[in-house]
Tab-separated table of C-alpha atoms in Angstrom:
chain	number	residue	atom	x	y	z
A	1	MET	CA	135.391	97.803	96.903
A	2	THR	CA	137.716	94.254	97.356
A	3	ASN	CA	135.449	91.841	99.154
A	4	THR	CA	137.389	88.505	100.873
A	5	PRO	CA	134.175	84.998	99.741
A	6	PRO	CA	133.134	83.595	103.415
A	7	THR	CA	134.275	80.750	103.718
A	8	SER	CA	132.255	77.340	103.375
A	9	THR	CA	131.846	77.715	107.845
A	10	GLU	CA	131.665	81.045	107.446
A	11	PRO	CA	127.993	82.485	107.788
A	12	ARG	CA	127.290	84.418	104.291
A	13	ARG	CA	127.596	88.410	104.847
A	14	VAL	CA	124.416	90.395	103.648
A	15	GLY	CA	124.232	94.620	103.333
A	16	MET	CA	121.193	96.409	101.853
A	17	ILE	CA	120.782	99.962	100.013
A	18	SER	CA	117.326	101.232	101.039
A	19	LEU	CA	116.183	103.555	99.383
A	20	GLY	CA	112.702	105.345	98.833
A	21	CYS	CA	110.109	106.558	101.970
A	22	PRO	CA	109.770	104.749	105.234
A	23	LYS	CA	107.523	101.973	103.904
A	24	ASN	CA	109.970	101.002	101.886
A	25	ARG	CA	111.896	100.412	105.187
A	26	VAL	CA	109.890	98.705	106.788
A	27	ASP	CA	110.349	96.156	103.403
A	28	SER	CA	113.810	96.865	104.045
A	29	GLU	CA	113.626	95.450	107.487
A	30	VAL	CA	110.938	92.546	107.268
A	31	MET	CA	113.893	91.804	104.633
A	32	LEU	CA	116.519	91.768	107.340
A	33	GLY	CA	115.672	90.037	109.659
A	34	GLU	CA	114.309	86.904	107.505
A	35	LEU	CA	118.235	86.579	106.224
A	36	SER	CA	119.226	87.354	110.022
A	37	GLU	CA	116.766	84.413	111.097
A	38	LYS	CA	118.052	81.919	108.254
A	39	GLY	CA	121.719	82.196	109.700
A	40	TYR	CA	122.903	85.561	107.197
A	41	ARG	CA	125.453	87.912	108.871
A	42	VAL	CA	123.806	91.005	107.912
A	43	VAL	CA	126.551	94.197	107.645
A	44	THR	CA	126.092	97.578	107.476
A	45	ASP	CA	128.923	99.017	104.953
A	46	VAL	CA	127.918	97.034	101.156
A	47	ALA	CA	131.320	96.871	101.165
A	48	ASP	CA	131.552	94.342	103.835
A	49	ALA	CA	129.015	92.017	101.979
A	50	ASP	CA	128.859	89.254	99.845
A	51	THR	CA	125.445	89.628	98.427
A	52	VAL	CA	123.988	93.542	98.283
A	53	ILE	CA	120.401	94.051	98.330
A	54	VAL	CA	119.077	97.148	96.873
A	55	ASN	CA	115.409	98.007	97.567
A	56	THR	CA	114.514	100.303	94.850
A	57	CYS	CA	112.050	103.297	95.254
A	58	GLY	CA	109.937	103.834	92.334
A	59	PHE	CA	107.825	107.252	92.656
A	60	ILE	CA	109.317	109.902	90.401
A	61	ASP	CA	112.432	110.263	88.334
A	62	GLU	CA	114.704	111.545	91.070
A	63	ALA	CA	113.474	108.126	92.971
A	64	LYS	CA	114.105	105.965	90.088
A	65	GLN	CA	117.356	107.068	88.384
A	66	GLU	CA	118.891	106.910	92.511
A	67	SER	CA	118.011	103.873	92.179
A	68	ILE	CA	119.530	102.691	89.132
A	69	ASP	CA	122.130	104.882	89.938
A	70	ALA	CA	122.944	102.179	93.122
A	71	ILE	CA	121.928	99.218	90.564
A	72	LEU	CA	125.020	100.305	87.975
A	73	GLU	CA	127.172	100.869	91.732
A	74	ILE	CA	127.146	97.398	92.649
A	75	ALA	CA	127.126	96.126	89.993
A	76	GLU	CA	130.048	97.739	88.650
A	77	ALA	CA	131.643	96.799	92.193
A	78	LYS	CA	131.010	92.684	91.116
A	79	GLY	CA	133.373	93.193	88.509
A	80	ALA	CA	136.205	94.472	90.710
A	81	GLY	CA	136.718	92.417	93.618
A	82	GLY	CA	133.287	93.460	95.589
A	83	PRO	CA	130.263	91.953	96.410
A	84	SER	CA	129.599	88.384	94.595
A	85	ARG	CA	125.737	88.540	94.208
A	86	LEU	CA	123.211	91.399	93.569
A	87	LEU	CA	119.481	91.413	94.167
A	88	VAL	CA	117.058	94.223	93.369
A	89	ALA	CA	114.090	94.533	95.334
A	90	GLY	CA	110.902	97.131	95.812
A	91	CYS	CA	108.501	98.614	93.387
A	92	MET	CA	110.856	98.831	90.604
A	93	VAL	CA	110.993	95.120	90.265
A	94	ASN	CA	107.178	95.239	89.973
A	95	ARG	CA	107.212	97.264	87.701
A	96	TYR	CA	110.180	97.206	85.538
A	97	GLY	CA	112.218	94.184	86.569
A	98	GLU	CA	111.897	92.806	83.186
A	99	GLU	CA	113.236	96.064	81.183
A	100	LEU	CA	115.794	96.241	84.449
A	101	ALA	CA	117.461	92.559	83.600
A	102	GLU	CA	117.564	93.741	80.322
A	103	ALA	CA	119.549	96.560	80.502
A	104	ILE	CA	121.669	95.033	83.825
A	105	PRO	CA	122.545	91.638	83.342
A	106	GLU	CA	124.763	91.867	86.404
A	107	ILE	CA	121.829	91.477	88.604
A	108	ASP	CA	121.339	88.192	89.756
A	109	ALA	CA	117.648	87.728	91.197
A	110	PHE	CA	114.653	89.879	92.264
A	111	VAL	CA	112.616	89.767	94.677
A	112	GLY	CA	109.092	91.217	94.207
A	113	LEU	CA	106.584	93.046	96.199
A	114	ASP	CA	105.307	90.042	97.465
A	115	ASP	CA	108.367	88.581	98.082
A	116	LEU	CA	110.246	89.518	100.956
A	117	ARG	CA	109.803	86.700	102.874
A	118	LYS	CA	111.747	84.657	100.451
A	119	VAL	CA	114.537	86.844	99.788
A	120	ALA	CA	117.127	84.004	101.792
A	121	ASP	CA	116.269	81.729	99.007
A	122	LEU	CA	117.983	83.750	96.825
A	123	ALA	CA	120.893	86.367	98.720
A	124	GLY	CA	122.989	83.241	98.182
A	125	GLY	CA	123.043	78.938	99.374
A	126	PRO	CA	124.251	76.644	95.598
A	127	ALA	CA	122.394	79.182	93.420
A	128	ALA	CA	125.258	82.197	94.515
A	129	ALA	CA	127.805	79.733	94.178
A	130	GLY	CA	129.286	80.840	90.969
A	131	SER	CA	127.567	82.776	89.731
A	132	THR	CA	129.033	85.173	86.854
A	133	GLY	CA	126.192	87.539	86.237
A	134	GLY	CA	123.702	87.493	83.302
A	135	SER	CA	121.308	84.897	84.688
A	136	LEU	CA	118.550	85.924	86.734
A	137	VAL	CA	118.425	82.562	89.703
A	138	GLN	CA	114.397	83.350	91.286
A	139	LEU	CA	111.824	81.077	92.724
A	140	GLY	CA	109.567	80.638	89.577
A	141	GLY	CA	111.914	82.256	87.017
A	142	GLY	CA	113.292	85.843	85.756
A	143	PRO	CA	111.005	89.203	86.831
A	144	ALA	CA	107.668	88.883	86.456
A	145	PRO	CA	105.604	91.147	84.312
A	146	PRO	CA	104.456	94.723	85.617
A	147	SER	CA	102.007	93.237	88.296
A	148	PRO	CA	100.547	94.938	91.690
A	149	SER	CA	101.283	93.296	95.635
A	150	HIS	CA	98.606	91.290	96.995
A	151	MET	CA	100.407	90.661	100.395
A	152	VAL	CA	100.113	91.739	103.421
A	153	PHE	CA	103.245	91.474	105.541
A	154	ASP	CA	101.964	90.978	109.660
A	155	HIS	CA	103.383	90.713	112.740
A	156	THR	CA	104.596	87.170	112.340
A	157	ALA	CA	106.618	88.412	110.026
A	158	PRO	CA	110.498	88.821	111.020
A	159	ARG	CA	112.289	92.877	111.446
A	160	ARG	CA	115.478	94.344	111.878
A	161	LEU	CA	115.072	97.035	112.686
A	162	THR	CA	117.385	100.100	111.011
A	163	THR	CA	116.295	102.833	112.962
A	164	HIS	CA	117.442	104.157	116.394
A	165	GLY	CA	114.421	105.158	119.495
A	166	TYR	CA	111.471	105.240	116.919
A	167	ALA	CA	110.362	102.644	114.969
A	168	TYR	CA	107.537	102.159	111.773
A	169	LEU	CA	104.732	100.461	112.248
A	170	LYS	CA	102.664	100.081	108.550
A	171	VAL	CA	99.467	99.812	109.050
A	172	ALA	CA	97.974	98.807	105.619
A	173	GLU	CA	99.430	98.530	102.121
A	174	GLY	CA	97.843	100.117	98.832
A	175	CYS	CA	96.314	102.385	97.903
A	176	ASN	CA	92.358	103.356	96.414
A	177	ASN	CA	93.167	106.968	95.585
A	178	PRO	CA	92.591	107.059	91.863
A	179	CYS	CA	95.050	110.303	91.888
A	180	THR	CA	96.444	111.016	88.038
A	181	PHE	CA	99.587	111.583	88.650
A	182	CYS	CA	100.280	108.492	91.108
A	183	ALA	CA	101.239	105.090	89.913
A	184	ILE	CA	101.993	103.320	93.047
A	185	PRO	CA	98.659	101.570	93.026
A	186	GLN	CA	100.329	99.819	90.087
A	187	TRP	CA	102.415	98.107	92.033
A	188	ARG	CA	101.130	98.500	95.348
A	189	GLY	CA	98.216	97.201	94.450
A	190	ARG	CA	94.661	98.109	96.647
A	191	PHE	CA	94.158	99.589	100.096
A	192	ARG	CA	94.014	96.464	102.882
A	193	SER	CA	94.442	96.962	105.914
A	194	ARG	CA	96.032	94.800	109.167
A	195	THR	CA	94.070	94.153	112.113
A	196	VAL	CA	93.677	95.696	115.348
A	197	GLU	CA	95.195	92.963	116.868
A	198	SER	CA	97.902	92.375	114.238
A	199	LEU	CA	99.681	95.469	114.622
A	200	VAL	CA	99.052	96.062	119.392
A	201	GLU	CA	101.535	92.447	119.228
A	202	GLU	CA	103.796	94.327	116.553
A	203	ALA	CA	104.161	97.032	118.218
A	204	GLN	CA	104.530	95.326	121.856
A	205	ARG	CA	107.538	94.155	119.944
A	206	LEU	CA	109.099	97.143	118.986
A	207	GLU	CA	108.831	98.547	122.282
A	208	GLU	CA	110.846	95.461	124.416
A	209	GLY	CA	113.220	95.724	121.025
A	210	GLY	CA	114.213	99.397	122.818
A	211	ALA	CA	111.662	101.769	120.505
A	212	VAL	CA	110.312	105.223	122.207
A	213	GLU	CA	108.852	106.602	119.463
A	214	LEU	CA	105.982	104.746	117.367
A	215	CYS	CA	105.188	106.294	113.397
A	216	LEU	CA	102.004	105.361	111.671
A	217	ILE	CA	102.483	104.898	107.823
A	218	ALA	CA	100.525	103.625	104.680
A	219	GLN	CA	99.715	105.284	101.847
A	220	ASP	CA	96.957	106.545	102.957
A	221	THR	CA	96.552	106.387	106.962
A	222	THR	CA	93.611	107.820	107.285
A	223	ARG	CA	91.653	105.386	105.653
A	224	TYR	CA	92.897	101.929	107.803
A	225	GLY	CA	90.215	100.033	108.799
A	226	GLU	CA	87.733	101.297	106.358
A	227	ASP	CA	87.800	98.271	104.625
A	228	LEU	CA	87.612	96.080	108.036
A	229	GLY	CA	84.422	97.431	108.520
A	230	ALA	CA	85.300	99.878	110.193
A	231	GLY	CA	83.927	103.382	108.990
A	232	LYS	CA	85.814	106.558	109.614
A	233	HIS	CA	87.302	106.095	112.956
A	234	GLY	CA	89.575	103.310	111.831
A	235	LEU	CA	92.360	104.867	113.112
A	236	THR	CA	90.919	105.978	116.259
A	237	ARG	CA	90.384	103.348	116.882
A	238	LEU	CA	94.054	101.914	116.393
A	239	VAL	CA	95.474	105.180	118.041
A	240	GLU	CA	93.316	104.090	121.269
A	241	ALA	CA	94.005	100.587	120.871
A	242	LEU	CA	98.485	101.177	120.449
A	243	LEU	CA	97.807	104.093	123.671
A	244	ALA	CA	96.223	100.823	125.996
A	245	GLY	CA	98.275	98.095	124.890
A	246	THR	CA	101.262	99.371	124.695
A	247	SER	CA	103.615	102.465	126.783
A	248	PHE	CA	105.119	104.422	124.308
A	249	PRO	CA	105.692	107.706	124.918
A	250	TRP	CA	105.266	109.257	121.902
A	251	ILE	CA	102.726	107.589	118.689
A	252	ARG	CA	102.769	109.863	115.792
A	253	PHE	CA	100.653	109.051	111.953
A	254	LEU	CA	101.739	109.734	109.047
A	255	TYR	CA	100.276	111.157	105.442
A	256	ALA	CA	96.748	112.429	106.190
A	257	TYR	CA	94.209	112.448	103.374
A	258	PRO	CA	91.958	115.481	103.755
A	259	THR	CA	89.250	114.287	103.143
A	260	THR	CA	89.250	111.495	105.769
A	261	LEU	CA	90.691	113.101	108.569
A	262	ASP	CA	88.078	113.224	111.380
A	263	ASP	CA	87.409	115.559	114.463
A	264	GLU	CA	87.729	112.403	116.561
A	265	LEU	CA	90.974	111.850	115.830
A	266	LEU	CA	92.226	115.844	116.126
A	267	ARG	CA	90.696	115.659	119.754
A	268	LEU	CA	92.122	112.236	120.962
A	269	MET	CA	95.361	114.177	119.670
A	270	GLY	CA	94.306	117.414	121.740
A	271	SER	CA	93.569	115.415	125.025
A	272	GLU	CA	96.171	112.711	124.923
A	273	PRO	CA	99.878	113.720	125.333
A	274	ARG	CA	101.064	110.766	124.129
A	275	PHE	CA	99.440	110.714	120.369
A	276	CYS	CA	101.605	113.357	118.868
A	277	SER	CA	99.816	116.919	117.795
A	278	TYR	CA	101.408	115.863	114.862
A	279	VAL	CA	99.819	116.328	110.711
A	280	ASP	CA	101.211	115.240	107.380
A	281	MET	CA	98.707	115.590	104.964
A	282	PRO	CA	99.892	115.977	101.231
A	283	LEU	CA	97.527	118.556	100.077
A	284	GLN	CA	99.315	118.358	95.987
A	285	HIS	CA	97.876	121.868	95.096
A	286	SER	CA	95.183	124.664	96.143
A	287	HIS	CA	93.633	125.848	92.627
A	288	PRO	CA	90.564	123.952	91.944
A	289	GLU	CA	91.548	123.346	88.510
A	290	MET	CA	94.660	121.161	89.283
A	291	LEU	CA	92.763	119.900	92.110
A	292	LYS	CA	90.379	118.290	89.405
A	293	ALA	CA	93.162	117.820	87.054
A	294	MET	CA	95.115	115.002	89.280
A	295	ARG	CA	90.854	113.960	90.721
A	296	ARG	CA	91.975	115.359	94.633
A	297	GLY	CA	89.084	116.330	97.208
A	298	GLY	CA	88.842	119.220	98.588
A	299	ARG	CA	88.856	123.030	97.595
A	300	ALA	CA	90.950	125.349	98.978
A	301	GLU	CA	88.654	127.103	101.170
A	302	ARG	CA	87.847	123.794	102.989
A	303	TYR	CA	91.429	122.755	103.245
A	304	LEU	CA	92.082	126.394	105.488
A	305	ARG	CA	88.892	125.225	107.610
A	306	LEU	CA	90.916	121.632	108.411
A	307	LEU	CA	93.923	123.625	109.276
A	308	ASP	CA	92.014	125.883	111.534
A	309	ARG	CA	89.763	122.914	113.570
A	310	ALA	CA	93.169	120.812	113.674
A	311	ARG	CA	94.814	123.729	115.963
A	312	GLU	CA	91.397	124.501	117.391
A	313	LEU	CA	91.673	120.718	118.330
A	314	ALA	CA	94.602	120.152	118.863
A	315	PRO	CA	96.290	123.711	119.955
A	316	ASP	CA	99.769	121.876	120.225
A	317	VAL	CA	99.861	120.495	116.717
A	318	PHE	CA	102.333	120.982	113.659
A	319	LEU	CA	101.320	120.312	110.019
A	320	ARG	CA	102.961	119.258	107.315
A	321	THR	CA	102.070	119.306	103.665
A	322	THR	CA	103.180	118.692	100.036
A	323	PHE	CA	102.600	120.446	96.880
A	324	ILE	CA	103.960	119.166	93.633
A	325	VAL	CA	104.433	122.414	90.867
A	326	GLY	CA	104.129	121.928	87.088
A	327	PHE	CA	101.482	119.639	86.978
A	328	PRO	CA	100.249	119.667	83.028
A	329	GLY	CA	97.496	122.736	82.317
A	330	GLU	CA	99.454	124.582	85.782
A	331	THR	CA	99.760	128.607	84.757
A	332	GLU	CA	100.689	131.291	86.363
A	333	GLU	CA	97.234	131.555	87.513
A	334	HIS	CA	97.009	128.344	89.054
A	335	PHE	CA	100.686	128.907	90.573
A	336	ALA	CA	100.010	132.015	91.548
A	337	HIS	CA	96.876	130.758	93.478
A	338	LEU	CA	99.020	128.472	95.259
A	339	VAL	CA	101.779	130.523	96.796
A	340	ASP	CA	98.033	132.509	98.159
A	341	PHE	CA	97.547	129.823	100.334
A	342	VAL	CA	100.736	128.531	101.442
A	343	GLU	CA	100.677	131.974	102.690
A	344	ARG	CA	97.787	131.962	104.508
A	345	ALA	CA	97.962	128.242	105.660
A	346	ARG	CA	101.348	128.816	107.095
A	347	PHE	CA	102.449	125.334	108.148
A	348	ASP	CA	104.891	124.481	109.893
A	349	HIS	CA	106.763	122.139	107.269
A	350	LEU	CA	106.935	122.356	103.581
A	351	GLY	CA	108.128	119.852	101.021
A	352	ALA	CA	107.566	120.324	97.045
A	353	PHE	CA	107.940	118.367	94.412
A	354	ALA	CA	108.276	119.583	90.337
A	355	TYR	CA	106.243	117.684	87.764
A	356	SER	CA	107.663	114.111	86.333
A	357	PRO	CA	105.457	111.971	84.741
A	358	GLU	CA	104.827	108.308	85.649
A	359	PRO	CA	104.205	106.378	82.668
A	360	GLY	CA	100.760	104.704	82.856
A	361	THR	CA	99.094	107.381	84.631
A	362	PRO	CA	96.481	109.659	83.229
A	363	ALA	CA	98.369	112.551	84.214
A	364	ALA	CA	100.554	111.662	81.823
A	365	GLU	CA	98.487	111.639	78.679
A	366	LEU	CA	97.379	115.308	79.806
A	367	PRO	CA	97.874	118.434	77.694
A	368	GLY	CA	99.803	121.648	79.140
A	369	ARG	CA	103.094	120.296	79.537
A	370	VAL	CA	104.633	122.814	82.074
A	371	PRO	CA	109.197	123.381	80.444
A	372	LYS	CA	111.432	121.402	83.445
A	373	SER	CA	112.882	124.731	83.496
A	374	VAL	CA	109.376	126.387	84.386
A	375	ALA	CA	108.552	123.508	86.855
A	376	ARG	CA	111.896	123.941	88.766
A	377	ARG	CA	111.229	127.616	89.146
A	378	ARG	CA	108.005	127.409	89.970
A	379	TYR	CA	109.739	125.199	93.333
A	380	GLU	CA	112.135	126.729	93.872
A	381	LYS	CA	109.635	130.492	94.367
A	382	LEU	CA	107.654	128.041	96.567
A	383	LEU	CA	110.712	127.027	99.069
A	384	ALA	CA	111.470	130.313	98.945
A	385	VAL	CA	107.907	131.804	100.003
A	386	GLN	CA	107.390	129.379	102.736
A	387	GLU	CA	111.096	129.857	104.486
A	388	PRO	CA	110.326	132.932	106.164
A	389	ILE	CA	106.969	131.283	107.738
A	390	ALA	CA	109.144	128.229	108.846
A	391	ARG	CA	111.540	130.404	110.414
A	392	GLU	CA	109.139	132.787	112.296
A	393	GLN	CA	106.526	128.991	113.238
A	394	ARG	CA	110.080	128.488	114.995
A	395	GLU	CA	111.002	131.460	116.591
A	396	ARG	CA	107.932	131.168	118.425
A	397	LEU	CA	109.658	128.297	120.183
A	398	VAL	CA	112.512	129.779	121.318
A	399	GLY	CA	112.384	130.365	125.109
A	400	ARG	CA	110.211	127.213	125.399
A	401	ARG	CA	110.594	124.035	126.771
A	402	LEU	CA	110.009	120.952	125.180
A	403	ASP	CA	110.823	117.065	125.675
A	404	CYS	CA	112.895	116.257	122.497
A	405	LEU	CA	113.895	112.961	121.919
A	406	VAL	CA	117.529	112.737	121.774
A	407	GLU	CA	118.947	110.475	119.071
A	408	GLY	CA	122.514	110.990	119.388
A	409	VAL	CA	125.960	112.728	117.938
A	410	HIS	CA	125.535	115.283	115.742
A	411	GLU	CA	127.546	113.560	112.774
A	412	GLU	CA	129.948	115.931	111.524
A	413	THR	CA	131.270	117.296	115.319
A	414	GLU	CA	131.240	115.398	118.579
A	415	HIS	CA	130.316	118.287	120.394
A	416	LEU	CA	126.779	118.355	119.621
A	417	LEU	CA	123.941	116.508	120.107
A	418	VAL	CA	120.912	116.097	118.054
A	419	GLY	CA	117.099	115.381	119.147
A	420	ARG	CA	113.309	115.890	117.422
A	421	HIS	CA	110.516	117.488	118.999
A	422	HIS	CA	107.244	115.945	119.501
A	423	GLY	CA	106.524	118.514	115.974
A	424	MET	CA	109.081	116.567	114.183
A	425	ALA	CA	108.726	113.717	112.427
A	426	PRO	CA	111.697	111.953	111.394
A	427	ASP	CA	113.897	112.859	108.783
A	428	ILE	CA	112.324	114.860	106.810
A	429	ASP	CA	110.923	118.329	109.233
A	430	GLY	CA	114.786	119.441	110.656
A	431	ARG	CA	116.577	118.627	114.282
A	432	VAL	CA	117.060	120.619	117.269
A	433	LEU	CA	120.800	120.968	118.154
A	434	LEU	CA	121.571	119.918	121.515
A	435	ASN	CA	124.441	122.170	122.322
A	436	ASP	CA	124.444	122.365	125.857
A	437	GLY	CA	124.162	118.865	128.207
A	438	LEU	CA	124.215	115.260	127.767
A	439	ALA	CA	121.973	112.480	127.513
A	440	PRO	CA	121.590	108.989	126.649
A	441	ALA	CA	120.296	108.425	122.462
A	442	GLY	CA	116.763	106.999	122.970
A	443	THR	CA	115.805	109.870	126.138
A	444	LEU	CA	113.311	111.722	126.571
A	445	ALA	CA	115.191	114.615	127.560
A	446	GLU	CA	113.712	118.826	128.497
A	447	VAL	CA	114.543	120.672	126.720
A	448	GLU	CA	114.867	124.978	126.274
A	449	ILE	CA	114.702	126.273	122.846
A	450	THR	CA	116.912	128.944	122.249
A	451	ALA	CA	117.875	129.910	119.078
A	452	ALA	CA	115.265	128.467	115.611
A	453	TYR	CA	116.372	129.089	111.716
A	454	ALA	CA	114.095	128.087	108.584
A	455	ASP	CA	115.191	123.928	109.220
A	456	ASP	CA	116.568	124.032	112.726
A	457	LEU	CA	116.060	124.846	115.924
A	458	VAL	CA	119.110	125.175	118.611
A	459	GLY	CA	118.753	124.115	122.382
A	460	CYS	CA	119.992	122.813	125.824
A	461	ILE	CA	119.259	120.134	127.794
A	462	VAL	CA	117.131	120.933	131.226
A	463	GLY	CA	116.109	117.239	132.445
A	464	PRO	CA	114.591	115.522	133.817
A	465	GLU	CA	116.749	116.404	136.876
A	466	GLY	CA	117.363	112.207	138.103
A	467	ALA	CA	116.861	110.476	134.635
A	468	PRO	CA	119.626	107.977	133.844
A	469	GLY	CA	122.722	109.324	131.787
A	470	VAL	CA	121.072	112.962	131.629
A	471	VAL	CA	122.952	115.921	132.827
A	472	PRO	CA	121.185	119.017	132.620
A	473	ALA	CA	123.363	122.352	131.116
A	474	GLU	CA	124.504	123.705	133.964
A	475	ALA	CA	125.405	120.559	135.444
A	476	ALA	CA	126.998	120.080	132.533
A	477	LEU	CA	129.112	123.469	132.886
A	478	GLU	CA	129.815	123.077	136.293
A	479	ALA	CA	131.219	118.978	135.508
A	480	LEU	CA	133.439	120.261	132.820
A	481	ALA	CA	135.327	123.008	134.732
A	482	SER	CA	136.146	120.704	137.638
A	483	GLY	CA	137.774	118.277	135.674
A	484	GLU	CA	134.899	115.824	135.798
């Protein structure tokens, strides 16, 4: 990684490594938007950057290690003719900034969660000139002691999208849930919603920028609006406002909490085609003793009734969840209960984590630590149990015609396009591999599903006829045969 420094008349080049969840991605987009407005040149390849920003994730051990590895890689490149400046942002700054400053002196500055719009003051200019590492340059001094964020960035914050065809809309910040395994409230702070008016205005801007799918996100999205006096129907009112104020063909939300998902939202999902029939509800476990130790609301039977209710009110709904295995005190009996629950629930999509202790959380002090090897075995078994369920759920779609958002050419071959139907959220639920027909990226194409696998589907584009750039499968074959 070798760079030629910019001349005095060239804009400084900035690259971003964004790690972690979609909420972190939005923070990265706010920083990139701020940098673009201040005249910096944003580059997609950090090898071409004069300044590199690593936006970190601190959720679990694997995420923290990924963040540290990325920081160390850029720090090493600094001494080998690479970027002249390294900034670190995100959750690990608010929680581990002091430790990072001591351990990695090559870091030139830190951007806390409340300081996203100050990033341009740290990315270059006089403070960066002649920087050789080892000295921290940050507004107000070095990294602050561990502290939660308090800001809510609204529609007035500039954003430079890093997604194509879809966009995330962060409806709230922070979290009030008392989950014993999670440290997110320690650095993201208390739950705080944005106003409906601010969100509709930003959504309109995202639509004008070319997005055709809007994904609503927060740490606890179904609690949206409670702090604004909207009661338990805040998210429903927000979706209704977005449906009325925009023309997005797809609006979805991510991250439902089981005790705050209400029937009115599910009814809207079942009656409004533009509101995707999709529920991502991390349940974490099924056994009552584990749920009590995690301080999670609900019980397995209530969860099953809730899933049945979702399928009743929104018949075309796709269901996703996430579980933690190896939580302190989890016995083989507890895990067997979870396996049985997964077999009964029949989720379309399922993710899992092996528990890792987070310093400062109640769970980190619990007795009965499960060995890593045991947690890993349970993790692998749970995914193995889900695999045939997922395949069977996908096989039900073979022969059906579904609208799919075409995302572009497959990264490994130009002979395939990739897309998603409404039951697949970006990046986490697999893809539809399109092996026949043509459609531009960002198009909602009609696709006939021809094959199913545990992770992906296969299909061919069959319409809509006459749509710009759409060539149905049979017409594409005819054009190929005639040499057109």
